[in-house]
XYZ file of C-alpha atoms in Angstrom:
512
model
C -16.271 -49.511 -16.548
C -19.768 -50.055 -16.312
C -22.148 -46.226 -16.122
C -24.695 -46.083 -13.526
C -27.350 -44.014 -12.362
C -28.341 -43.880 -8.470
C -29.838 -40.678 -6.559
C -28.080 -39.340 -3.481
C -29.498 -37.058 -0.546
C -27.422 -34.452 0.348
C -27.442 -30.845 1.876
C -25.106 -27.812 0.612
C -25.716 -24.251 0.735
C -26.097 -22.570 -2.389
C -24.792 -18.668 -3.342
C -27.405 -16.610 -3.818
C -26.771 -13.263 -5.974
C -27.404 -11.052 -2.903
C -24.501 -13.286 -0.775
C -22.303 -12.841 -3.715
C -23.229 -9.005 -4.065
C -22.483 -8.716 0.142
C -18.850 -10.418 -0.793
C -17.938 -8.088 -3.051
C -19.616 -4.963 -1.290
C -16.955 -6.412 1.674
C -13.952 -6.577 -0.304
C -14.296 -3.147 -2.152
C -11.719 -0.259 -1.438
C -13.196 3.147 -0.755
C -12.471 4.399 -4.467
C -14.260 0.848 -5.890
C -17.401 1.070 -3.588
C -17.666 4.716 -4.768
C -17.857 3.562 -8.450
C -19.666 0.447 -7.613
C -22.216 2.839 -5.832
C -22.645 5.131 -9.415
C -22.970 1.842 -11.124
C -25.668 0.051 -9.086
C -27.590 3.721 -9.074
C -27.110 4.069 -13.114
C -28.860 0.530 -13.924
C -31.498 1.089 -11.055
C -33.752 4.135 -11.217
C -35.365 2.834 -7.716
C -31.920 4.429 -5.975
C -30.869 8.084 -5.422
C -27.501 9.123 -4.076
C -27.946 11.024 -0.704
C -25.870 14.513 -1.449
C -24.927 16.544 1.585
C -27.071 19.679 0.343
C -30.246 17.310 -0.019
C -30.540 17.340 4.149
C -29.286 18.345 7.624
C -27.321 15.908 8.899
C -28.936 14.117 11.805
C -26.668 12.533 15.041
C -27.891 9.009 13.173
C -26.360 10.096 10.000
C -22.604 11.091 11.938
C -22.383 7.275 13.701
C -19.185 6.831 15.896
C -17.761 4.668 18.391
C -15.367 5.832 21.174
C -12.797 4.019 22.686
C -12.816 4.015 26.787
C -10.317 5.860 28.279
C -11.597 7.199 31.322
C -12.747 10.004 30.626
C -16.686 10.879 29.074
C -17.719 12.240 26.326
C -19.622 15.997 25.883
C -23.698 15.394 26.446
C -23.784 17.215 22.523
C -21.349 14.899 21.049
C -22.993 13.088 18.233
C -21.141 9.918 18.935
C -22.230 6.041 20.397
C -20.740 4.890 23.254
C -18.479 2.114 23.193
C -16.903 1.534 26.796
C -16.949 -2.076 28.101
C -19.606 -3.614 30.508
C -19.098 -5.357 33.292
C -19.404 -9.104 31.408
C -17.032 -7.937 28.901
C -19.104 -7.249 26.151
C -19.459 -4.286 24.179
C -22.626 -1.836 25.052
C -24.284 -0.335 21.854
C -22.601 -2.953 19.736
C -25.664 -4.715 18.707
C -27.633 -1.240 17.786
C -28.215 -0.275 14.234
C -25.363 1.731 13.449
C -26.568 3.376 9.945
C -30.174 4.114 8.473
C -31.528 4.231 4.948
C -34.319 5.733 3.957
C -36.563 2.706 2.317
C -40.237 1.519 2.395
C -40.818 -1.260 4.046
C -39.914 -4.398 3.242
C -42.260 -6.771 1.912
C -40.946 -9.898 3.390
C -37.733 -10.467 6.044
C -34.466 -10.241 4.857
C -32.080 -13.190 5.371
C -29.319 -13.622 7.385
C -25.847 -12.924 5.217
C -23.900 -16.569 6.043
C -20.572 -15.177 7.416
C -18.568 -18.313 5.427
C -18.588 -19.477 2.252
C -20.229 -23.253 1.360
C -17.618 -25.179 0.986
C -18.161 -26.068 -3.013
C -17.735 -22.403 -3.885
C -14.532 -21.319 -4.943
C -13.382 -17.806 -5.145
C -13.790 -18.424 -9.126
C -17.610 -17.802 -8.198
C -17.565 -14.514 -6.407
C -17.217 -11.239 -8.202
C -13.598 -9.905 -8.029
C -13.008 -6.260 -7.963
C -11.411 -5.308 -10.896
C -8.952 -1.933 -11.574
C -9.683 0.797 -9.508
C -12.899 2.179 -10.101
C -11.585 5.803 -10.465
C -10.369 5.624 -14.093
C -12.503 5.808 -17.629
C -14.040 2.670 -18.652
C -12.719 1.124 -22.587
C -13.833 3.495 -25.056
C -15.795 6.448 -22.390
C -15.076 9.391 -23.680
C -12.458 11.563 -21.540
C -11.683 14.879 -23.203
C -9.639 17.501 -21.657
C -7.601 14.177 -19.035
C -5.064 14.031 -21.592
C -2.014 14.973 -20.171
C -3.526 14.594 -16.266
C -3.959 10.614 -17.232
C -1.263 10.172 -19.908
C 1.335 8.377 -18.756
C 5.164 9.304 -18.316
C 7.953 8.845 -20.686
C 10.159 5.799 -19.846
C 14.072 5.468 -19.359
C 13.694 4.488 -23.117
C 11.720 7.151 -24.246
C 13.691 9.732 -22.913
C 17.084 8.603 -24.178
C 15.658 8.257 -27.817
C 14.398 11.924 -27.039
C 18.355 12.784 -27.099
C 19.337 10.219 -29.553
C 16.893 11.956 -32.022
C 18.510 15.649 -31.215
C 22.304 14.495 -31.173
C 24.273 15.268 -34.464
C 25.300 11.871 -35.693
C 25.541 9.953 -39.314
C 23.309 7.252 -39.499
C 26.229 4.810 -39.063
C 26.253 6.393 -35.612
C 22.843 6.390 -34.821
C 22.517 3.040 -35.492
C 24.762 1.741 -33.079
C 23.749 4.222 -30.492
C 20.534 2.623 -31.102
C 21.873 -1.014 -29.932
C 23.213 0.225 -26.561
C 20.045 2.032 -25.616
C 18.035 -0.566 -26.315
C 20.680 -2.822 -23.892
C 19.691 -0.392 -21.131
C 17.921 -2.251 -18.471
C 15.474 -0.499 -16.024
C 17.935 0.693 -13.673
C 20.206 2.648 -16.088
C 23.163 -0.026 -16.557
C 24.326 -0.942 -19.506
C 23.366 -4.838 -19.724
C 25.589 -6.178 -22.963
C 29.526 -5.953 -23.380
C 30.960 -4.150 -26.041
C 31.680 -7.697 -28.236
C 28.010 -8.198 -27.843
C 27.004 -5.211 -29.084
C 29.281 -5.215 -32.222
C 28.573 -8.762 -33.570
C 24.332 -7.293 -32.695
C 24.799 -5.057 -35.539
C 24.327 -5.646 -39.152
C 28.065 -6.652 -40.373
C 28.062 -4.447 -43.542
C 28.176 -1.408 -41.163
C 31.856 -3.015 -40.091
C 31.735 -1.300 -36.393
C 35.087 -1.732 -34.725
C 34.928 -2.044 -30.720
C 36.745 1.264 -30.351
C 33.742 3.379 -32.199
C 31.447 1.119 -30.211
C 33.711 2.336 -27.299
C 32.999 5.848 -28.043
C 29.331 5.519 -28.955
C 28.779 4.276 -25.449
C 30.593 7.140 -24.284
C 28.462 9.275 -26.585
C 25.176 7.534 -24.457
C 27.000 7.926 -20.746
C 26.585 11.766 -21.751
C 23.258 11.919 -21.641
C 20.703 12.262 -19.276
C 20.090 11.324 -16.421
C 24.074 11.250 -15.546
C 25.628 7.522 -14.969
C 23.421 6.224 -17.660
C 25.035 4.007 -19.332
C 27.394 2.204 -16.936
C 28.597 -1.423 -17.100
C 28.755 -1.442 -13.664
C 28.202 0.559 -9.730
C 32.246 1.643 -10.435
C 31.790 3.281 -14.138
C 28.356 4.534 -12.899
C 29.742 6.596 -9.921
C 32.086 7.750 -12.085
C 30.457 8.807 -14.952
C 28.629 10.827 -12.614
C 31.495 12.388 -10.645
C 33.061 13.358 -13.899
C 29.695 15.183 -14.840
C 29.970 16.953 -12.023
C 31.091 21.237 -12.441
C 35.099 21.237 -11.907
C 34.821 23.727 -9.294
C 32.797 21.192 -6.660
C 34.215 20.320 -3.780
C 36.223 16.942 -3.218
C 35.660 16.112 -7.027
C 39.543 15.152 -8.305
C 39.772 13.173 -4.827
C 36.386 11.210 -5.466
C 37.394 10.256 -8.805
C 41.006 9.310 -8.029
C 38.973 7.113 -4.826
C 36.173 5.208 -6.772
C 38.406 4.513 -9.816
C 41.351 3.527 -8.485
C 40.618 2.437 -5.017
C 37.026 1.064 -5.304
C 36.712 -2.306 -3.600
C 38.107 -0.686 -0.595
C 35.558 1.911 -0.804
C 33.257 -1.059 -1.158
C 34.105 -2.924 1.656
C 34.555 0.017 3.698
C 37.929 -0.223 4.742
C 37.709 3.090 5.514
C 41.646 2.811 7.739
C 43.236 1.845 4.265
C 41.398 4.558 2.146
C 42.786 6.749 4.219
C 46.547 5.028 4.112
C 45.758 5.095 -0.075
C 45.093 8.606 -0.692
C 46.983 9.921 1.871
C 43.700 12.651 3.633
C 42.811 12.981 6.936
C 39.754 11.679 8.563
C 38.191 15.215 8.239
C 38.677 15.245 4.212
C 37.774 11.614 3.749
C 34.357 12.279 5.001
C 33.980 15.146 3.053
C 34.719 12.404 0.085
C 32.842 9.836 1.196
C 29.470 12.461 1.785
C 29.954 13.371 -2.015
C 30.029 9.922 -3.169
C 26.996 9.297 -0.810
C 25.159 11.881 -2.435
C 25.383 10.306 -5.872
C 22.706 7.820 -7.599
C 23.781 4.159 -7.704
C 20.320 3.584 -9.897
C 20.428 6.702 -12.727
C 17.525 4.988 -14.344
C 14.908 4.982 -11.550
C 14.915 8.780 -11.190
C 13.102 8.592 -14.806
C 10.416 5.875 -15.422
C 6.122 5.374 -16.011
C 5.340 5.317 -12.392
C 1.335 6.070 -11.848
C 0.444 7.492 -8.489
C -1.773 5.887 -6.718
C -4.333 7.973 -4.390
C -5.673 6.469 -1.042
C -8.867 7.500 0.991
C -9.147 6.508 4.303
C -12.453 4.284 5.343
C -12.211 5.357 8.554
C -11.956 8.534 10.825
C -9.717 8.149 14.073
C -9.155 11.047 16.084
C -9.737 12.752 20.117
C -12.587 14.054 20.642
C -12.840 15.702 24.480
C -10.266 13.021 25.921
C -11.346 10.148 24.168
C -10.692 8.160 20.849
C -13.260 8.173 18.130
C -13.687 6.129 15.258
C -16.088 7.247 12.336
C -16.954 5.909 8.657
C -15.150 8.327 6.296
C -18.629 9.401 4.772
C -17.074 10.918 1.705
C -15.881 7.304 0.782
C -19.151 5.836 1.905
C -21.522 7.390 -0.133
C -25.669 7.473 1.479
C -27.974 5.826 -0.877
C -31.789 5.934 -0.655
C -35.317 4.412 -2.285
C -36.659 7.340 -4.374
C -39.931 7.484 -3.318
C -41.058 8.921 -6.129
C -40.340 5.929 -8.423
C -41.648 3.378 -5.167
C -45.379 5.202 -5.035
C -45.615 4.113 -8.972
C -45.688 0.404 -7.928
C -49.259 -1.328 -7.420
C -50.703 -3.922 -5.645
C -51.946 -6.169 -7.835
C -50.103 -5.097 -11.222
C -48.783 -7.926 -13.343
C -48.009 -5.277 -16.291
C -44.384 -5.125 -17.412
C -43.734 -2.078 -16.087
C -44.986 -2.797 -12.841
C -43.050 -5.596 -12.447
C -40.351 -4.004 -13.523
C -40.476 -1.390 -10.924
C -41.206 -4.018 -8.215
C -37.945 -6.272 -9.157
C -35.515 -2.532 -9.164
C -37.346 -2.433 -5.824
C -36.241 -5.342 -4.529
C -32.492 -5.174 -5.616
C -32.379 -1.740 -4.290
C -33.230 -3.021 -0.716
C -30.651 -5.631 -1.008
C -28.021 -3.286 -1.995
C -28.506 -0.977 0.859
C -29.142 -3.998 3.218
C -25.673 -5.554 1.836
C -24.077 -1.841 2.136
C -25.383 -1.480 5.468
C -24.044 -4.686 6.425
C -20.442 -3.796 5.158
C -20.295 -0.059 6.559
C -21.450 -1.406 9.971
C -18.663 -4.305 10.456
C -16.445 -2.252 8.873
C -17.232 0.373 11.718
C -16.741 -2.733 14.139
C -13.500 -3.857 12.841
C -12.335 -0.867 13.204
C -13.507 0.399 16.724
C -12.069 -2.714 18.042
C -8.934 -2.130 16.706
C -8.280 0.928 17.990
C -9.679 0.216 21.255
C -6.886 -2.650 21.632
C -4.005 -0.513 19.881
C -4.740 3.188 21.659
C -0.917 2.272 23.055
C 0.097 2.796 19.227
C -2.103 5.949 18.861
C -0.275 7.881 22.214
C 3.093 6.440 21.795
C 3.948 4.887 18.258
C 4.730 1.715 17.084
C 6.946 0.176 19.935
C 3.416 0.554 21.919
C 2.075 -1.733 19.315
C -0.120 -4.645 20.648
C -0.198 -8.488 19.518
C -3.162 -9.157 17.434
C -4.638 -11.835 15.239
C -7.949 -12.132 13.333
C -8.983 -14.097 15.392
C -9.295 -11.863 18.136
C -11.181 -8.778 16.540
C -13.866 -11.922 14.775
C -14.511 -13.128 18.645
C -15.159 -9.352 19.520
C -17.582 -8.251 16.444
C -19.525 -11.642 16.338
C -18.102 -12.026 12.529
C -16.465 -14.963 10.876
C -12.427 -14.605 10.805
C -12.992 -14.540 6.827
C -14.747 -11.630 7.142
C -12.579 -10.051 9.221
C -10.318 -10.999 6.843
C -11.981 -9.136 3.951
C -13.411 -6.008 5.335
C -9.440 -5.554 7.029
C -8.265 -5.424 3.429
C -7.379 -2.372 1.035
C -9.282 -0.552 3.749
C -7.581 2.283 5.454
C -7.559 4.497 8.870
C -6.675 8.265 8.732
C -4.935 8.823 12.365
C -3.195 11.228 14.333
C -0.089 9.299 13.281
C -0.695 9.034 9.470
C -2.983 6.944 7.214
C -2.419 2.723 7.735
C -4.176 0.224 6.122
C -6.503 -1.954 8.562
C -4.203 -5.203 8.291
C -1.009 -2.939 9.487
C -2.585 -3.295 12.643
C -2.277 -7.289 13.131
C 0.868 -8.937 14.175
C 2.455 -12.264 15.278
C 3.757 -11.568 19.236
C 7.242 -12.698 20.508
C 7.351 -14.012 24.172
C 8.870 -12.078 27.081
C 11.151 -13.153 29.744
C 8.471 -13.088 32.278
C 5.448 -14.489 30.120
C 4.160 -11.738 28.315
C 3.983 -11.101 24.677
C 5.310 -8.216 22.170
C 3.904 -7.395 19.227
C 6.441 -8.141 16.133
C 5.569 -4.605 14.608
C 7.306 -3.221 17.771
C 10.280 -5.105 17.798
C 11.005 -3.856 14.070
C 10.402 -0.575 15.419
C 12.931 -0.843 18.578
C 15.614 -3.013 15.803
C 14.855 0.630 13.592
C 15.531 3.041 16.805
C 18.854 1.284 17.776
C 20.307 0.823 14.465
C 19.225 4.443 14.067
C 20.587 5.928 17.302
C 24.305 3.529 16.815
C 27.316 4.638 16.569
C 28.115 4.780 13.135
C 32.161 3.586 13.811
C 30.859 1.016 15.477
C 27.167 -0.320 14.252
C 25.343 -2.629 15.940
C 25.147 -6.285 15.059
C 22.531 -9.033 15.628
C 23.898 -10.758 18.365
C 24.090 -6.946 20.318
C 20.479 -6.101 19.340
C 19.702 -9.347 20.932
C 21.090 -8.616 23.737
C 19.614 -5.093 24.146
C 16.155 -6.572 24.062
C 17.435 -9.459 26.511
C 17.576 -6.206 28.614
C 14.157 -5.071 28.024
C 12.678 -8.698 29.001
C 12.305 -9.336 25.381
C 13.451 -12.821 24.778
C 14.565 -12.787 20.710
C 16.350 -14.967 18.454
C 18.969 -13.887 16.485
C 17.894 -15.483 12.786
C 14.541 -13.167 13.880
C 16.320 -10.429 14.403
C 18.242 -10.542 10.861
C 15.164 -11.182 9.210
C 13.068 -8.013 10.661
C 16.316 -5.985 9.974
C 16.011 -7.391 6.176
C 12.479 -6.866 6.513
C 12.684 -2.985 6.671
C 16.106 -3.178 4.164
C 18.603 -2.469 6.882
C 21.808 -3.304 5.755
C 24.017 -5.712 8.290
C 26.109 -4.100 10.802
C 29.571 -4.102 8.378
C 27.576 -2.275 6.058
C 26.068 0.133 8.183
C 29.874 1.023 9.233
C 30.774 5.324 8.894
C 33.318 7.275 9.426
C 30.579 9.707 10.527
């Protein structure tokens, strides 16, 4: 193949560092734009963090929106009006909805593109990392010790026993192999056979020892470790249990030597079995209820994770308002005493120097203005379509799509898209992340639409308010809604009931 070289015209849009700092400014949590914020302020001496003591508030500095619902605000409420005009469109959406303290600029600011050029890939944009909240490698962090350390495992705290327990080192070594055959969940994951021909031959373990070894393990904490399976597991743990406790001897006799009627709730022939009456079978069944089918997951490294809302939603005089969280959107400023060095004129280093901070600290705060002020957008509109959800829950959820809040904030769908995610609104109701809020719909019988989030929530009401004798099943949930001129497909139904880990209806089936 022959090389050539020819020129081609063409047109593409390039990504400038301040579109790829607005990108990432959109896709931030509240806990990764704070430490974002302390990191752009570290490297650039041109910005100051805006502390609450510095000033007064002003009404500016507390920006709202309110969603319409008839009835007006107070004439001292420090809030922006957001009711509907007669076209349809939003008054008070296009005014400036935050203000920085800077000089003035020396040139215009461009327009942020609301999509990406088509020859970047997300390879090019700056991903947020790990939450911003935690040390970076190698920062010192005395005295977080045992507030950031993290928990023992399952493993760790059966060793802790192992190391205590009086056994020979023949012992040990075997107890050893079975805890280390301890999956996740607490169950024992390797037969007996397997764990003899695992250890070293010249210790000549017989399968009985082995037998008792395990038994040795079972002993320990948390109670049912050590199980083969849900039947020795259950009854590890009733056997654990003080002598004195109620309904003991008749659980054990049920789960070890009536179990797979227990599990397939043939509740008519337990009762035939063991020879109790309906009022002591429950009392049975409650105490076997009560016990833990996964020992292991009671003990484990789990890390708490700590949310903080974005956004404020409450009623305010009759009416819905929706605020930035301010604590997670820290106010950043020029210091002026740093912008009054700079001189006309100045090519020295320093001069320069202070000019080019200048300049990055405007695009920060125009970039963070941008993101505060469709985030503020976003989520006034979604309120103002799902104030159903706020007064009555989630069966008075809406439909919505991405599309629809884009069309009503004049922003791309893929911005939308990013300023809707990790972002969270504290509500009446409880603290839900932004996307929570948009759903597929599911026809009615006269032309309407329901929103899918309330169809899980009527499937979780009914199945909650059945009869437990008698649960309900698919078909009958179908039905039900049939009656509420929701029009609903079976195969949809099971898979929003597996959705929220309902069981089916023959599992759901109680005595009580």
């Amino acid at each position: 193949m022959k090389q050539t070289l020819a020129l081609r015209m063409g047109q593409q849009l390039a990504m400038t560092p301040q579109l790829r700092q607005a990108i990432r400014l959109m896709q931030l949590s509240a806990m990764e734009l704070k430490e974002e914020v302390r990191q752009t302020i570290e490297a650039n001496p041109l910005l100051d963090l805006v502390e609450d003591t510095d000033e007064e508030l002003t009404p500016a500095d507390d920006d709202a929106v309110v969603a319409d619902d008839g009835v007006g605000p107070a004439p001292d409420d420090p809030v922006e009006d957001f009711t509907e005009s007669g076209d349809g469109d939003v008054e008070g959406a296009d005014e400036p909805l935050f203000e920085f303290e800077t000089p003035d600029a020396p040139g215009a600011i461009e327009e942020i593109p609301e999509e990406l050029p088509v020859d970047v890939t997300w390879d090019d944009v700056d991903q947020p990392t790990t939450s911003g909240t935690g040390p970076t490698v190698g920062q010192d962090d005395n005295g977080f010790e045992e507030r950031n350390g993290a928990a023992d495992t399952l493993l760790d705290h059966l060793l802790w026993q192992l190391n205590v327990a009086p056994l020979s080192a023949r012992d040990r070594a075997a107890a050893l192999m079975v805890i280390g055959n301890i999956d996740d969940d607490g169950m024992l994951a390797a037969s007996v056979a397997d764990l003899v021909d695992a250890l070293d031959p010249a210790l000549a373990f017989e399968a009985d020892e082995m037998e008792a070894v395990i038994k040795l393990v079972q002993s320990f904490d948390p109670p049912g470790v050590g199980a083969r399976d849900l039947r020795e597991c259950l009854l590890v743990q009733l056997q654990q249990l003080p002598p004195a406790t109620e309904r003991r001897t008749e659980g054990i006799e049920l789960v070890r030597d009536h179990f797979e009627l227990l599990a397939n709730r043939d509740f008519a022939g337990l009762a035939r079995r063991i020879q109790l009456p309906e009022r002591e079978l429950v009392e049975v069944l409650a105490l076997i209820r009560s016990l833990n089918p996964r020992p292991g997951g009671t003990i484990g490294d789990s890390v708490t994770e700590y949310i903080e809302p974005d956004v404020l939603v409450g009623k305010r005089n009759g009416r819905w308002t929706v605020e930035l969280n301010h604590g997670s959107a820290p106010r950043v400023r020029i210091n002026d005493g740093y912008a009054s060095m700079i001189r006309r004129g100045d090519a020295s280093a320093d001069n320069q120097y202070l000019k080019d901070n200048l300049q990055d600290a405007k695009w920060f705060l125009k970039n963070l203005e941008y993101r505060n002020e469709t985030l503020l957008k976003v989520a006034g509109s979604i309120v103002e379509r799902q104030i159903g959800f706020l007064e009555r829950g989630e069966e008075a959820m809406q439909p919505l799509v991405l599309a629809d809040i884009a069309a009503a904030v004049d922003r791309h769908e893929s911005t939308v898209s990013r300023v809707t995610t990790r972002k969270y609104m504290e509500t009446p109701r409880g603290i839900f992340e932004l996307k929570y809020f948009f759903s597929s719909h599911v026809g009615t019988m006269n032309g309407g639409e329901v929103s899918s989030t309330a169809i899980r929530a009527l499937i979780r009401k009914l199945t909650a308010q059945e009869n437990p004798r008698k649960p309900l099943s698919d078909s009958k949930i179908v039905e039900v809604l049939r009656q509420r001129d929701i029009k609903v497909a079976r195969r949809t139904i099971a898979k929003y009931r597996e959705s929220m880990a309902i069981p089916p209806s023959n599992e759901r089936r109680r005595l009580v």
